[in-house]
PDB file of C-alpha atoms in Angstrom:
ATOM      1  CA  UNK A  26     113.887  27.473 -10.074  1.00 54.00           C
ATOM      2  CA  UNK A  27     114.912  27.451  -6.421  1.00 50.00           C
ATOM      3  CA  UNK A  28     117.185  24.444  -7.068  1.00 48.00           C
ATOM      4  CA  UNK A  29     118.809  26.186 -10.050  1.00 43.00           C
ATOM      5  CA  UNK A  30     119.486  29.319  -7.969  1.00 45.00           C
ATOM      6  CA  UNK A  31     121.031  27.175  -5.242  1.00 40.00           C
ATOM      7  CA  UNK A  32     123.317  25.424  -7.753  1.00 41.00           C
ATOM      8  CA  UNK A  33     124.396  28.767  -9.229  1.00 40.00           C
ATOM      9  CA  UNK A  34     125.042  30.143  -5.741  1.00 42.00           C
ATOM     10  CA  UNK A  35     127.290  27.231  -4.784  1.00 39.00           C
ATOM     11  CA  UNK A  36     129.081  27.420  -8.161  1.00 38.00           C
ATOM     12  CA  UNK A  37     129.887  31.073  -7.517  1.00 36.00           C
ATOM     13  CA  UNK A  38     131.209  30.279  -4.041  1.00 36.00           C
ATOM     14  CA  UNK A  39     133.415  27.462  -5.351  1.00 36.00           C
ATOM     15  CA  UNK A  40     134.735  29.722  -8.146  1.00 39.00           C
ATOM     16  CA  UNK A  41     135.440  32.574  -5.728  1.00 39.00           C
ATOM     17  CA  UNK A  42     137.204  30.335  -3.211  1.00 40.00           C
ATOM     18  CA  UNK A  43     139.261  28.673  -5.949  1.00 46.00           C
ATOM     19  CA  UNK A  44     140.270  32.040  -7.420  1.00 51.00           C
ATOM     20  CA  UNK A  45     141.333  33.318  -4.017  1.00 60.00           C
ATOM     21  CA  UNK A  46     143.406  30.221  -3.372  1.00 92.00           C
ATOM     22  CA  UNK A  47     145.686  30.773  -6.353  1.00 96.00           C
ATOM     23  CA  UNK A  48     149.240  31.465  -5.264  1.00 97.00           C
ATOM     24  CA  UNK A  49     151.287  34.406  -6.513  1.00 96.00           C
ATOM     25  CA  UNK A  50     154.582  32.523  -6.308  1.00 97.00           C
ATOM     26  CA  UNK A  51     155.174  28.781  -6.343  1.00 98.00           C
ATOM     27  CA  UNK A  52     158.644  27.255  -6.554  1.00 98.00           C
ATOM     28  CA  UNK A  53     159.149  24.370  -8.988  1.00 97.00           C
ATOM     29  CA  UNK A  54     162.118  22.283 -10.106  1.00 96.00           C
ATOM     30  CA  UNK A  55     162.752  20.160 -13.196  1.00 92.00           C
ATOM     31  CA  UNK A  56     165.825  18.057 -14.029  1.00 87.00           C
ATOM     32  CA  UNK A  57     167.942  20.947 -15.258  1.00 89.00           C
ATOM     33  CA  UNK A  58     166.029  24.105 -14.416  1.00 96.00           C
ATOM     34  CA  UNK A  59     164.055  25.686 -11.609  1.00 98.00           C
ATOM     35  CA  UNK A  60     161.754  28.611 -11.236  1.00 98.00           C
ATOM     36  CA  UNK A  61     158.942  30.485  -9.579  1.00 98.00           C
ATOM     37  CA  UNK A  62     155.475  30.492 -11.110  1.00 98.00           C
ATOM     38  CA  UNK A  63     152.512  32.790 -10.482  1.00 98.00           C
ATOM     39  CA  UNK A  64     149.178  30.995 -10.516  1.00 98.00           C
ATOM     40  CA  UNK A  65     147.526  34.422 -10.297  1.00 98.00           C
ATOM     41  CA  UNK A  66     149.226  35.667 -13.472  1.00 98.00           C
ATOM     42  CA  UNK A  67     149.353  32.181 -15.034  1.00 98.00           C
ATOM     43  CA  UNK A  68     152.940  32.930 -16.040  1.00 98.00           C
ATOM     44  CA  UNK A  69     156.475  32.163 -14.831  1.00 98.00           C
ATOM     45  CA  UNK A  70     158.073  35.044 -12.961  1.00 98.00           C
ATOM     46  CA  UNK A  71     161.621  33.699 -12.576  1.00 98.00           C
ATOM     47  CA  UNK A  72     163.559  30.834 -14.166  1.00 98.00           C
ATOM     48  CA  UNK A  73     167.148  29.644 -13.895  1.00 98.00           C
ATOM     49  CA  UNK A  74     168.768  26.997 -16.077  1.00 97.00           C
ATOM     50  CA  UNK A  75     172.068  25.539 -17.248  1.00 95.00           C
ATOM     51  CA  UNK A  76     172.775  25.511 -20.965  1.00 94.00           C
ATOM     52  CA  UNK A  77     173.584  22.034 -22.226  1.00 86.00           C
ATOM     53  CA  UNK A  78     175.441  21.469 -25.460  1.00 75.00           C
ATOM     54  CA  UNK A  79     174.455  18.092 -26.839  1.00 80.00           C
ATOM     55  CA  UNK A  80     175.632  17.826 -30.410  1.00 71.00           C
ATOM     56  CA  UNK A  81     173.551  14.763 -31.230  1.00 70.00           C
ATOM     57  CA  UNK A  82     170.367  16.218 -29.772  1.00 79.00           C
ATOM     58  CA  UNK A  83     166.912  14.751 -29.358  1.00 85.00           C
ATOM     59  CA  UNK A  84     164.143  15.968 -31.620  1.00 86.00           C
ATOM     60  CA  UNK A  85     161.250  18.072 -30.297  1.00 88.00           C
ATOM     61  CA  UNK A  86     159.000  16.581 -32.982  1.00 89.00           C
ATOM     62  CA  UNK A  87     155.704  15.320 -31.594  1.00 91.00           C
ATOM     63  CA  UNK A  88     156.166  16.825 -28.128  1.00 95.00           C
ATOM     64  CA  UNK A  89     153.103  18.773 -27.002  1.00 96.00           C
ATOM     65  CA  UNK A  90     152.776  21.429 -24.309  1.00 97.00           C
ATOM     66  CA  UNK A  91     151.328  20.157 -21.044  1.00 97.00           C
ATOM     67  CA  UNK A  92     150.166  21.406 -17.655  1.00 96.00           C
ATOM     68  CA  UNK A  93     150.561  20.050 -14.164  1.00 93.00           C
ATOM     69  CA  UNK A  94     148.114  18.923 -11.493  1.00 93.00           C
ATOM     70  CA  UNK A  95     149.916  20.701  -8.655  1.00 95.00           C
ATOM     71  CA  UNK A  96     150.252  24.218 -10.131  1.00 97.00           C
ATOM     72  CA  UNK A  97     147.585  26.250 -11.964  1.00 97.00           C
ATOM     73  CA  UNK A  98     149.128  27.361 -15.274  1.00 97.00           C
ATOM     74  CA  UNK A  99     148.204  28.947 -18.584  1.00 97.00           C
ATOM     75  CA  UNK A 100     146.975  26.636 -21.336  1.00 97.00           C
ATOM     76  CA  UNK A 101     146.671  26.472 -25.116  1.00 97.00           C
ATOM     77  CA  UNK A 102     143.610  28.737 -25.050  1.00 96.00           C
ATOM     78  CA  UNK A 103     145.755  31.681 -23.905  1.00 97.00           C
ATOM     79  CA  UNK A 104     147.847  31.436 -27.071  1.00 96.00           C
ATOM     80  CA  UNK A 105     145.030  30.894 -29.570  1.00 96.00           C
ATOM     81  CA  UNK A 106     144.665  33.286 -32.540  1.00 95.00           C
ATOM     82  CA  UNK A 107     146.766  36.136 -31.160  1.00 97.00           C
ATOM     83  CA  UNK A 108     150.311  37.526 -31.458  1.00 98.00           C
ATOM     84  CA  UNK A 109     151.524  35.707 -28.349  1.00 98.00           C
ATOM     85  CA  UNK A 110     153.751  32.663 -28.746  1.00 98.00           C
ATOM     86  CA  UNK A 111     154.268  29.995 -26.133  1.00 98.00           C
ATOM     87  CA  UNK A 112     157.746  31.377 -25.607  1.00 98.00           C
ATOM     88  CA  UNK A 113     160.101  28.867 -24.031  1.00 98.00           C
ATOM     89  CA  UNK A 114     162.028  30.485 -21.200  1.00 98.00           C
ATOM     90  CA  UNK A 115     164.344  27.477 -21.057  1.00 97.00           C
ATOM     91  CA  UNK A 116     164.984  26.701 -24.747  1.00 95.00           C
ATOM     92  CA  UNK A 117     164.251  23.169 -25.893  1.00 94.00           C
ATOM     93  CA  UNK A 118     167.454  23.198 -27.976  1.00 91.00           C
ATOM     94  CA  UNK A 119     169.502  23.865 -24.838  1.00 92.00           C
ATOM     95  CA  UNK A 120     168.041  20.824 -23.078  1.00 92.00           C
ATOM     96  CA  UNK A 121     168.036  18.163 -25.785  1.00 89.00           C
ATOM     97  CA  UNK A 122     170.475  15.769 -24.102  1.00 90.00           C
ATOM     98  CA  UNK A 123     167.665  13.337 -23.326  1.00 90.00           C
ATOM     99  CA  UNK A 124     164.025  12.859 -24.247  1.00 91.00           C
ATOM    100  CA  UNK A 125     163.051  13.596 -20.648  1.00 93.00           C
ATOM    101  CA  UNK A 126     164.980  16.870 -20.497  1.00 92.00           C
ATOM    102  CA  UNK A 127     163.627  18.235 -23.769  1.00 93.00           C
ATOM    103  CA  UNK A 128     160.090  17.167 -22.865  1.00 95.00           C
ATOM    104  CA  UNK A 129     160.309  19.040 -19.558  1.00 96.00           C
ATOM    105  CA  UNK A 130     160.810  22.306 -21.468  1.00 96.00           C
ATOM    106  CA  UNK A 131     157.304  21.912 -22.916  1.00 97.00           C
ATOM    107  CA  UNK A 132     155.675  22.313 -19.520  1.00 98.00           C
ATOM    108  CA  UNK A 133     153.444  25.385 -19.282  1.00 98.00           C
ATOM    109  CA  UNK A 134     155.551  26.243 -16.220  1.00 98.00           C
ATOM    110  CA  UNK A 135     158.323  27.088 -18.700  1.00 98.00           C
ATOM    111  CA  UNK A 136     156.446  29.160 -21.271  1.00 98.00           C
ATOM    112  CA  UNK A 137     155.385  32.797 -21.243  1.00 98.00           C
ATOM    113  CA  UNK A 138     153.132  34.905 -23.432  1.00 98.00           C
ATOM    114  CA  UNK A 139     155.882  36.288 -25.645  1.00 98.00           C
ATOM    115  CA  UNK A 140     155.397  38.442 -28.743  1.00 98.00           C
ATOM    116  CA  UNK A 141     155.805  36.150 -31.741  1.00 98.00           C
ATOM    117  CA  UNK A 142     158.369  38.383 -33.475  1.00 98.00           C
ATOM    118  CA  UNK A 143     160.507  38.603 -30.341  1.00 98.00           C
ATOM    119  CA  UNK A 144     160.312  34.863 -29.707  1.00 98.00           C
ATOM    120  CA  UNK A 145     161.086  33.813 -33.267  1.00 98.00           C
ATOM    121  CA  UNK A 146     163.813  36.339 -33.996  1.00 98.00           C
ATOM    122  CA  UNK A 147     165.927  38.391 -31.561  1.00 98.00           C
ATOM    123  CA  UNK A 148     165.227  36.216 -28.493  1.00 98.00           C
ATOM    124  CA  UNK A 149     166.042  33.079 -30.492  1.00 98.00           C
ATOM    125  CA  UNK A 150     169.308  34.567 -31.753  1.00 98.00           C
ATOM    126  CA  UNK A 151     170.381  35.208 -28.165  1.00 98.00           C
ATOM    127  CA  UNK A 152     169.557  31.595 -27.281  1.00 97.00           C
ATOM    128  CA  UNK A 153     171.782  30.453 -30.133  1.00 95.00           C
ATOM    129  CA  UNK A 154     174.611  32.591 -28.763  1.00 96.00           C
ATOM    130  CA  UNK A 155     174.158  30.999 -25.318  1.00 95.00           C
ATOM    131  CA  UNK A 156     174.738  27.596 -26.912  1.00 93.00           C
ATOM    132  CA  UNK A 157     177.842  28.865 -28.694  1.00 92.00           C
ATOM    133  CA  UNK A 158     179.194  30.057 -25.352  1.00 93.00           C
ATOM    134  CA  UNK A 159     178.489  26.607 -23.891  1.00 91.00           C
ATOM    135  CA  UNK A 160     180.968  25.086 -26.360  1.00 88.00           C
ATOM    136  CA  UNK A 161     183.798  26.211 -24.095  1.00 87.00           C
ATOM    137  CA  UNK A 162     182.152  27.492 -20.894  1.00 89.00           C
ATOM    138  CA  UNK A 163     179.775  26.469 -18.145  1.00 92.00           C
ATOM    139  CA  UNK A 164     176.786  28.701 -18.826  1.00 95.00           C
ATOM    140  CA  UNK A 165     173.932  29.504 -16.467  1.00 96.00           C
ATOM    141  CA  UNK A 166     171.010  31.760 -17.323  1.00 97.00           C
ATOM    142  CA  UNK A 167     168.452  33.581 -15.195  1.00 98.00           C
ATOM    143  CA  UNK A 168     165.269  35.151 -16.547  1.00 98.00           C
ATOM    144  CA  UNK A 169     163.104  37.617 -14.654  1.00 98.00           C
ATOM    145  CA  UNK A 170     159.695  38.144 -16.230  1.00 98.00           C
ATOM    146  CA  UNK A 171     158.417  41.696 -15.829  1.00 98.00           C
ATOM    147  CA  UNK A 172     154.769  42.695 -15.330  1.00 98.00           C
ATOM    148  CA  UNK A 173     154.272  46.469 -15.462  1.00 96.00           C
ATOM    149  CA  UNK A 174     151.246  46.989 -17.695  1.00 89.00           C
ATOM    150  CA  UNK A 175     148.819  44.525 -16.063  1.00 87.00           C
ATOM    151  CA  UNK A 176     147.360  43.460 -19.423  1.00 95.00           C
ATOM    152  CA  UNK A 177     145.148  40.438 -18.856  1.00 97.00           C
ATOM    153  CA  UNK A 178     143.751  38.277 -21.636  1.00 97.00           C
ATOM    154  CA  UNK A 179     140.053  37.343 -21.631  1.00 96.00           C
ATOM    155  CA  UNK A 180     141.254  33.806 -20.933  1.00 96.00           C
ATOM    156  CA  UNK A 181     142.818  34.975 -17.650  1.00 96.00           C
ATOM    157  CA  UNK A 182     146.577  35.010 -18.229  1.00 98.00           C
ATOM    158  CA  UNK A 183     148.595  38.194 -17.679  1.00 98.00           C
ATOM    159  CA  UNK A 184     150.809  39.383 -20.532  1.00 98.00           C
ATOM    160  CA  UNK A 185     154.414  40.126 -19.457  1.00 98.00           C
ATOM    161  CA  UNK A 186     155.676  43.631 -20.231  1.00 98.00           C
ATOM    162  CA  UNK A 187     159.267  42.485 -20.685  1.00 98.00           C
ATOM    163  CA  UNK A 188     162.029  40.001 -19.965  1.00 98.00           C
ATOM    164  CA  UNK A 189     165.357  40.419 -18.172  1.00 98.00           C
ATOM    165  CA  UNK A 190     167.924  37.788 -19.112  1.00 98.00           C
ATOM    166  CA  UNK A 191     171.287  37.400 -17.385  1.00 97.00           C
ATOM    167  CA  UNK A 192     173.917  35.014 -18.728  1.00 97.00           C
ATOM    168  CA  UNK A 193     176.681  33.820 -16.395  1.00 96.00           C
ATOM    169  CA  UNK A 194     179.905  32.267 -17.688  1.00 93.00           C
ATOM    170  CA  UNK A 195     181.430  30.096 -14.983  1.00 85.00           C
ATOM    171  CA  UNK A 196     184.948  28.721 -14.712  1.00 71.00           C
ATOM    172  CA  UNK A 197     188.204  30.298 -15.830  1.00 60.00           C
ATOM    173  CA  UNK A 198     186.303  33.348 -17.100  1.00 69.00           C
ATOM    174  CA  UNK A 199     183.609  34.652 -14.794  1.00 85.00           C
ATOM    175  CA  UNK A 200     181.648  36.998 -17.020  1.00 91.00           C
ATOM    176  CA  UNK A 201     178.102  38.300 -16.860  1.00 94.00           C
ATOM    177  CA  UNK A 202     175.936  39.577 -19.712  1.00 96.00           C
ATOM    178  CA  UNK A 203     172.575  41.219 -18.976  1.00 97.00           C
ATOM    179  CA  UNK A 204     169.767  42.044 -21.398  1.00 98.00           C
ATOM    180  CA  UNK A 205     166.305  43.577 -21.292  1.00 98.00           C
ATOM    181  CA  UNK A 206     163.656  42.905 -23.955  1.00 98.00           C
ATOM    182  CA  UNK A 207     160.300  44.715 -24.046  1.00 98.00           C
ATOM    183  CA  UNK A 208     157.576  42.219 -24.910  1.00 98.00           C
ATOM    184  CA  UNK A 209     156.825  43.812 -28.273  1.00 98.00           C
ATOM    185  CA  UNK A 210     157.889  43.453 -31.891  1.00 98.00           C
ATOM    186  CA  UNK A 211     161.674  44.031 -31.656  1.00 97.00           C
ATOM    187  CA  UNK A 212     163.055  47.186 -33.234  1.00 97.00           C
ATOM    188  CA  UNK A 213     166.347  45.369 -33.871  1.00 98.00           C
ATOM    189  CA  UNK A 214     167.246  41.793 -34.754  1.00 98.00           C
ATOM    190  CA  UNK A 215     170.613  42.187 -33.008  1.00 98.00           C
ATOM    191  CA  UNK A 216     170.337  40.997 -29.408  1.00 98.00           C
ATOM    192  CA  UNK A 217     173.376  43.110 -28.496  1.00 97.00           C
ATOM    193  CA  UNK A 218     171.207  46.195 -28.926  1.00 98.00           C
ATOM    194  CA  UNK A 219     169.255  45.032 -25.871  1.00 98.00           C
ATOM    195  CA  UNK A 220     172.283  44.542 -23.635  1.00 98.00           C
ATOM    196  CA  UNK A 221     172.217  46.432 -20.361  1.00 97.00           C
ATOM    197  CA  UNK A 222     175.450  48.379 -20.001  1.00 84.00           C
ATOM    198  CA  UNK A 223     177.026  48.709 -16.565  1.00 69.00           C
TER     199      UNK A 223
END
């Protein structure tokens, strides 16, 4: 009994120390995007990427989501049997110029708990528009993930309250388009309804 208590005591210490050592912001960089990740929230908090327009494209078929040894991330358990999709912040379709680039978008560093209806509809339509813009422009995108409600899943990950997305057109036309999406079922399928007016 004494041995069991001692084991439990040390397990609690290790768990407490490990929990305290999680970082609130860790910078990371992939081939064509970069960001800041919160190990505490188990979610990305900022991501920036360039939209690629590869007509031939590599397929995402068979690519599975994966974690990393150097940064504590969410995992498949956070997305199991709930309304939250593994929402790509950097879309796979915007990075399909090589197998390596598209695979990098399946890192848990690049996915957020995103309401399934937002991810599969209005958010996706905006991503398609980004790729249309990339036909004739250099396009960069920044996403700020908002956390206002502090909703935490039983599995430990924090649910974002919303997403700010800013699209920059570089080159002959320097234009900026900004959007804000609450992380809920969208009231409109038209992404323009979520544009932030200056």
